Each structure stands twice: as C-alpha cells, then as structure tokens.
PDB file of C-alpha atoms and ligand atoms in Angstrom:
ATOM      1  CA  MET A   1      24.606 -21.578  -7.149  1.00  0.00           C
ATOM      2  CA  LEU A   2      23.416 -19.040  -9.908  1.00  0.00           C
ATOM      3  CA  ASP A   3      22.416 -20.296 -13.496  1.00  0.00           C
ATOM      4  CA  SER A   4      23.450 -17.463 -15.850  1.00  0.00           C
ATOM      5  CA  ASN A   5      21.154 -19.702 -18.029  1.00  0.00           C
ATOM      6  CA  CYS A   6      17.962 -19.109 -15.753  1.00  0.00           C
ATOM      7  CA  THR A   7      15.994 -15.778 -16.022  1.00  0.00           C
ATOM      8  CA  PHE A   8      15.238 -15.680 -12.478  1.00  0.00           C
ATOM      9  CA  CYS A   9      18.785 -16.298 -11.047  1.00  0.00           C
ATOM     10  CA  ARG A  10      20.032 -12.953 -13.624  1.00  0.00           C
ATOM     11  CA  ILE A  11      17.384 -11.074 -12.177  1.00  0.00           C
ATOM     12  CA  VAL A  12      18.398 -12.217  -8.474  1.00  0.00           C
ATOM     13  CA  ALA A  13      22.196 -10.837 -10.012  1.00  0.00           C
ATOM     14  CA  GLY A  14      20.913  -7.407 -11.629  1.00  0.00           C
ATOM     15  CA  ASP A  15      21.586  -8.707 -14.972  1.00  0.00           C
ATOM     16  CA  ILE A  16      17.862  -8.344 -16.088  1.00  0.00           C
ATOM     17  CA  PRO A  17      16.210  -5.373 -14.710  1.00  0.00           C
ATOM     18  CA  SER A  18      13.266  -5.747 -12.373  1.00  0.00           C
ATOM     19  CA  THR A  19      11.417  -3.647  -9.744  1.00  0.00           C
ATOM     20  CA  LYS A  20      12.312  -5.360  -6.470  1.00  0.00           C
ATOM     21  CA  VAL A  21       9.934  -4.920  -3.626  1.00  0.00           C
ATOM     22  CA  TYR A  22      11.896  -6.566  -1.024  1.00  0.00           C
ATOM     23  CA  GLU A  23      15.273  -8.286  -0.409  1.00  0.00           C
ATOM     24  CA  ASP A  24      17.058 -10.182   1.858  1.00  0.00           C
ATOM     25  CA  ASP A  25      20.424 -12.546   2.334  1.00  0.00           C
ATOM     26  CA  GLN A  26      17.909 -15.696   0.827  1.00  0.00           C
ATOM     27  CA  ALA A  27      15.403 -13.958  -0.685  1.00  0.00           C
ATOM     28  CA  TYR A  28      14.761 -11.558  -3.730  1.00  0.00           C
ATOM     29  CA  ALA A  29      10.861 -10.048  -4.488  1.00  0.00           C
ATOM     30  CA  PHE A  30       9.891  -8.095  -7.436  1.00  0.00           C
ATOM     31  CA  ARG A  31       7.049  -7.217  -9.678  1.00  0.00           C
ATOM     32  CA  ASP A  32       5.570  -9.778 -12.278  1.00  0.00           C
ATOM     33  CA  LEU A  33       6.348  -8.499 -15.519  1.00  0.00           C
ATOM     34  CA  ASN A  34       2.868  -9.695 -16.891  1.00  0.00           C
ATOM     35  CA  PRO A  35       0.534  -9.005 -13.624  1.00  0.00           C
ATOM     36  CA  GLN A  36      -2.343 -11.031 -13.131  1.00  0.00           C
ATOM     37  CA  ALA A  37      -4.060  -8.828 -10.524  1.00  0.00           C
ATOM     38  CA  PRO A  38      -3.724  -5.282  -9.346  1.00  0.00           C
ATOM     39  CA  THR A  39      -0.432  -6.607  -7.097  1.00  0.00           C
ATOM     40  CA  HIS A  40       1.642  -9.361  -8.436  1.00  0.00           C
ATOM     41  CA  VAL A  41       4.870 -10.315  -6.928  1.00  0.00           C
ATOM     42  CA  LEU A  42       7.114 -13.043  -7.016  1.00  0.00           C
ATOM     43  CA  ILE A  43       9.071 -14.236  -4.465  1.00  0.00           C
ATOM     44  CA  VAL A  44      12.300 -16.260  -5.076  1.00  0.00           C
ATOM     45  CA  PRO A  45      15.071 -18.194  -3.144  1.00  0.00           C
ATOM     46  CA  LYS A  46      18.366 -16.658  -4.368  1.00  0.00           C
ATOM     47  CA  GLU A  47      19.642 -20.091  -4.480  1.00  0.00           C
ATOM     48  CA  HIS A  48      18.321 -21.133  -7.929  1.00  0.00           C
ATOM     49  CA  ILE A  49      16.490 -24.159  -7.061  1.00  0.00           C
ATOM     50  CA  GLU A  50      14.471 -25.639  -9.931  1.00  0.00           C
ATOM     51  CA  SER A  51      10.988 -26.044  -8.510  1.00  0.00           C
ATOM     52  CA  LEU A  52       8.939 -27.331  -5.418  1.00  0.00           C
ATOM     53  CA  ASN A  53       9.980 -31.251  -6.536  1.00  0.00           C
ATOM     54  CA  ASP A  54      13.574 -30.084  -6.027  1.00  0.00           C
ATOM     55  CA  ILE A  55      13.318 -29.349  -2.716  1.00  0.00           C
ATOM     56  CA  ALA A  56      14.976 -31.206  -0.141  1.00  0.00           C
ATOM     57  CA  GLN A  57      15.097 -31.939   3.767  1.00  0.00           C
ATOM     58  CA  GLY A  58      17.542 -28.696   3.823  1.00  0.00           C
ATOM     59  CA  ASP A  59      15.822 -26.271   1.709  1.00  0.00           C
ATOM     60  CA  GLU A  60      12.792 -26.470   4.555  1.00  0.00           C
ATOM     61  CA  ALA A  61      14.311 -23.512   6.469  1.00  0.00           C
ATOM     62  CA  LEU A  62      14.457 -22.138   3.465  1.00  0.00           C
ATOM     63  CA  LEU A  63      10.903 -22.596   1.999  1.00  0.00           C
ATOM     64  CA  GLY A  64       9.288 -21.876   5.075  1.00  0.00           C
ATOM     65  CA  HIS A  65      10.933 -18.144   4.983  1.00  0.00           C
ATOM     66  CA  LEU A  66       9.659 -17.882   1.375  1.00  0.00           C
ATOM     67  CA  LEU A  67       6.282 -18.444   2.687  1.00  0.00           C
ATOM     68  CA  ARG A  68       6.456 -16.149   5.192  1.00  0.00           C
ATOM     69  CA  LEU A  69       7.527 -13.396   3.392  1.00  0.00           C
ATOM     70  CA  ALA A  70       3.973 -13.615   1.235  1.00  0.00           C
ATOM     71  CA  PRO A  71       1.684 -12.150   4.226  1.00  0.00           C
ATOM     72  CA  LYS A  72       5.015  -9.977   5.246  1.00  0.00           C
ATOM     73  CA  ILE A  73       5.068  -8.411   1.640  1.00  0.00           C
ATOM     74  CA  ALA A  74       1.250  -7.978   1.209  1.00  0.00           C
ATOM     75  CA  ASN A  75       1.161  -5.680   4.395  1.00  0.00           C
ATOM     76  CA  GLN A  76       3.819  -3.494   2.663  1.00  0.00           C
ATOM     77  CA  PHE A  77       1.095  -3.511   0.337  1.00  0.00           C
ATOM     78  CA  GLY A  78      -1.622  -3.064   2.639  1.00  0.00           C
ATOM     79  CA  MET A  79      -3.615  -6.328   1.601  1.00  0.00           C
ATOM     80  CA  ALA A  80      -2.757  -8.447   4.357  1.00  0.00           C
ATOM     81  CA  GLU A  81      -6.241  -7.625   6.176  1.00  0.00           C
ATOM     82  CA  SER A  82      -8.563  -7.647   2.892  1.00  0.00           C
ATOM     83  CA  GLY A  83      -6.143 -11.355   1.995  1.00  0.00           C
ATOM     84  CA  PHE A  84      -4.095 -12.370  -1.030  1.00  0.00           C
ATOM     85  CA  ARG A  85      -2.784 -15.422  -2.382  1.00  0.00           C
ATOM     86  CA  ALA A  86       0.106 -17.216  -2.556  1.00  0.00           C
ATOM     87  CA  VAL A  87       0.923 -20.028  -5.651  1.00  0.00           C
ATOM     88  CA  ILE A  88       3.117 -22.255  -6.149  1.00  0.00           C
ATOM     89  CA  ASN A  89       3.031 -23.632 -10.029  1.00  0.00           C
ATOM     90  CA  THR A  90       4.734 -26.489 -10.122  1.00  0.00           C
ATOM     91  CA  GLY A  91       5.843 -28.709 -13.167  1.00  0.00           C
ATOM     92  CA  GLU A  92       4.221 -28.628 -16.533  1.00  0.00           C
ATOM     93  CA  ASN A  93       0.485 -29.277 -15.327  1.00  0.00           C
ATOM     94  CA  GLY A  94       1.135 -27.082 -12.596  1.00  0.00           C
ATOM     95  CA  GLY A  95       1.576 -24.096 -14.882  1.00  0.00           C
ATOM     96  CA  GLN A  96       5.618 -23.427 -14.454  1.00  0.00           C
ATOM     97  CA  THR A  97       6.853 -21.589 -16.893  1.00  0.00           C
ATOM     98  CA  VAL A  98      10.341 -20.435 -15.393  1.00  0.00           C
ATOM     99  CA  TRP A  99      12.002 -23.273 -13.803  1.00  0.00           C
ATOM    100  CA  HIS A 100      13.403 -21.248 -10.756  1.00  0.00           C
ATOM    101  CA  LEU A 101      10.934 -22.031  -7.870  1.00  0.00           C
ATOM    102  CA  HIS A 102       8.744 -19.250  -6.996  1.00  0.00           C
ATOM    103  CA  VAL A 103       6.074 -18.293  -4.699  1.00  0.00           C
ATOM    104  CA  HIS A 104       3.233 -15.724  -6.683  1.00  0.00           C
ATOM    105  CA  LEU A 105       1.627 -13.265  -4.411  1.00  0.00           C
ATOM    106  CA  LEU A 106      -1.437 -11.980  -5.884  1.00  0.00           C
ATOM    107  CA  GLY A 107      -3.825  -9.124  -3.807  1.00  0.00           C
ATOM    108  CA  GLY A 108      -5.771  -6.252  -4.374  1.00  0.00           C
ATOM    109  CA  ARG A 109      -8.880  -7.768  -6.127  1.00  0.00           C
ATOM    110  CA  PRO A 110     -11.005 -10.866  -5.184  1.00  0.00           C
ATOM    111  CA  MET A 111      -9.942 -14.164  -6.188  1.00  0.00           C
ATOM    112  CA  THR A 112     -12.074 -16.975  -7.539  1.00  0.00           C
ATOM    113  CA  TRP A 113     -12.030 -20.767  -7.066  1.00  0.00           C
ATOM    114  CA  PRO A 114     -11.076 -23.194  -8.589  1.00  0.00           C
ATOM    115  CA  PRO A 115      -8.163 -21.468 -10.954  1.00  0.00           C
ATOM    116  CA  GLY A 116      -8.161 -22.309 -14.404  1.00  0.00           C
TER     117      GLY A 116
HETATM  118  P1  5GP B 201       4.988 -19.532 -13.579  1.00  0.00           P
HETATM  119  O1  5GP B 201       4.114 -19.431 -15.276  1.00  0.00           O
HETATM  120  O2  5GP B 201       6.500 -20.571 -13.910  1.00  0.00           O
HETATM  121  O3  5GP B 201       4.582 -19.919 -12.593  1.00  0.00           O
HETATM  122  O4  5GP B 201       5.651 -17.856 -13.501  1.00  0.00           O
HETATM  123  C1  5GP B 201       6.321 -17.321 -14.099  1.00  0.00           C
HETATM  124  C2  5GP B 201       5.940 -16.069 -14.138  1.00  0.00           C
HETATM  125  O5  5GP B 201       7.413 -15.092 -14.146  1.00  0.00           O
HETATM  126  C3  5GP B 201       5.046 -15.261 -14.906  1.00  0.00           C
HETATM  127  O6  5GP B 201       4.065 -14.658 -14.251  1.00  0.00           O
HETATM  128  C4  5GP B 201       5.309 -14.603 -15.936  1.00  0.00           C
HETATM  129  O7  5GP B 201       5.078 -12.997 -16.353  1.00  0.00           O
HETATM  130  C5  5GP B 201       6.555 -13.907 -15.054  1.00  0.00           C
HETATM  131  N1  5GP B 201       8.224 -13.475 -15.830  1.00  0.00           N
HETATM  132  C6  5GP B 201       8.683 -14.403 -16.484  1.00  0.00           C
HETATM  133  N2  5GP B 201       9.466 -13.937 -17.239  1.00  0.00           N
HETATM  134  C7  5GP B 201       9.813 -12.776 -16.397  1.00  0.00           C
HETATM  135  C8  5GP B 201      10.763 -11.464 -16.184  1.00  0.00           C
HETATM  136  O8  5GP B 201      12.061 -11.542 -17.139  1.00  0.00           O
HETATM  137  N3  5GP B 201      10.664 -10.404 -15.161  1.00  0.00           N
HETATM  138  C9  5GP B 201       9.841 -10.658 -14.778  1.00  0.00           C
HETATM  139  N4  5GP B 201       9.364  -9.292 -13.775  1.00  0.00           N
HETATM  140  N5  5GP B 201       9.015 -11.223 -14.414  1.00  0.00           N
HETATM  141  C10 5GP B 201       8.735 -12.505 -15.328  1.00  0.00           C
HETATM  142 ZN1   ZN B 202      17.605 -19.528 -10.774  1.00  0.00          ZN
END
C-alpha cells in the first residue's frame, strides 16, 4: 500500500524524481540525495513498511530480498569485492529520519567503526 504522505512511497510512485539504480516487482533502489560515500544507494520495498520494528513474519522473504539486493547492486557498481556497508537505521536512536524501511548501501571508500 502506498502512503501519499511518505517521501519514499512518492519516489516509488514516480511523484518525486530519483536516480534509479535498480527496480523489480518488490523493490526499488535509487541514489541518496545527500550521499555519505562515493556510492550511496537506498534500497526500499515498494510496499510501505515504516521500519524494521514493523516487519511481520510474512515479510521475512521481502526483507531477505532487500538484503540480497545489497551485494547485487554493489556488484553493479564494482564494489562487491572491495566491500561495502549495508545499514538499516531504525527508530529515533537508530538515526532514522524517513519512516519507510530502507537499506543504505554505502561504498567506494573504507568505512570506519564504530558509527557515530
Ligand atoms: P535515514 O536517516 O532515515 O536512515 O535515511 C534517510 C535517507 O534518505 C537520508 O540519507 C537522506 O539523505 C535520504 N533522503 C531523504 N529524502 C530524500 C529524497 O527526497 N530523495 C533521495 N534520493 N533521498 C532522500
Ligand atoms: Zn512509504
């Protein structure tokens, strides 16, 4: 179900322009507007799910699909071998600012740990 108040639902619907890097029947991936690495892609389910806290048992396959797209898209950008980071910020303390589940795919530079 699309939520017309949700930025990422609007991006999936094409109401807000985005730079698409991948799409299938369940998922859409596009470049982050404010990239934190040379390659910064957001992978989202087409269905509106607010966060990891809202994943139900029936969503396990979808979640697995989104995660599997991280190395697939990383490979598309030639950064699967060199490595990448896949992050799902969840809730306020997790740093989530857009309330539509998304996997950040970051690469093209070495990452540090711990995150801020
Ligand atoms: P969060 O902070 O929720 O984990 O990540 C939200 C991400 O969405 C941020 O990295 C932010 O730059 C990105 N973002 C927010 N609004 C838009 C938008 O309209 N278009 C694109 N491409 N990215 C967005
Ligand atoms: Zn949404």
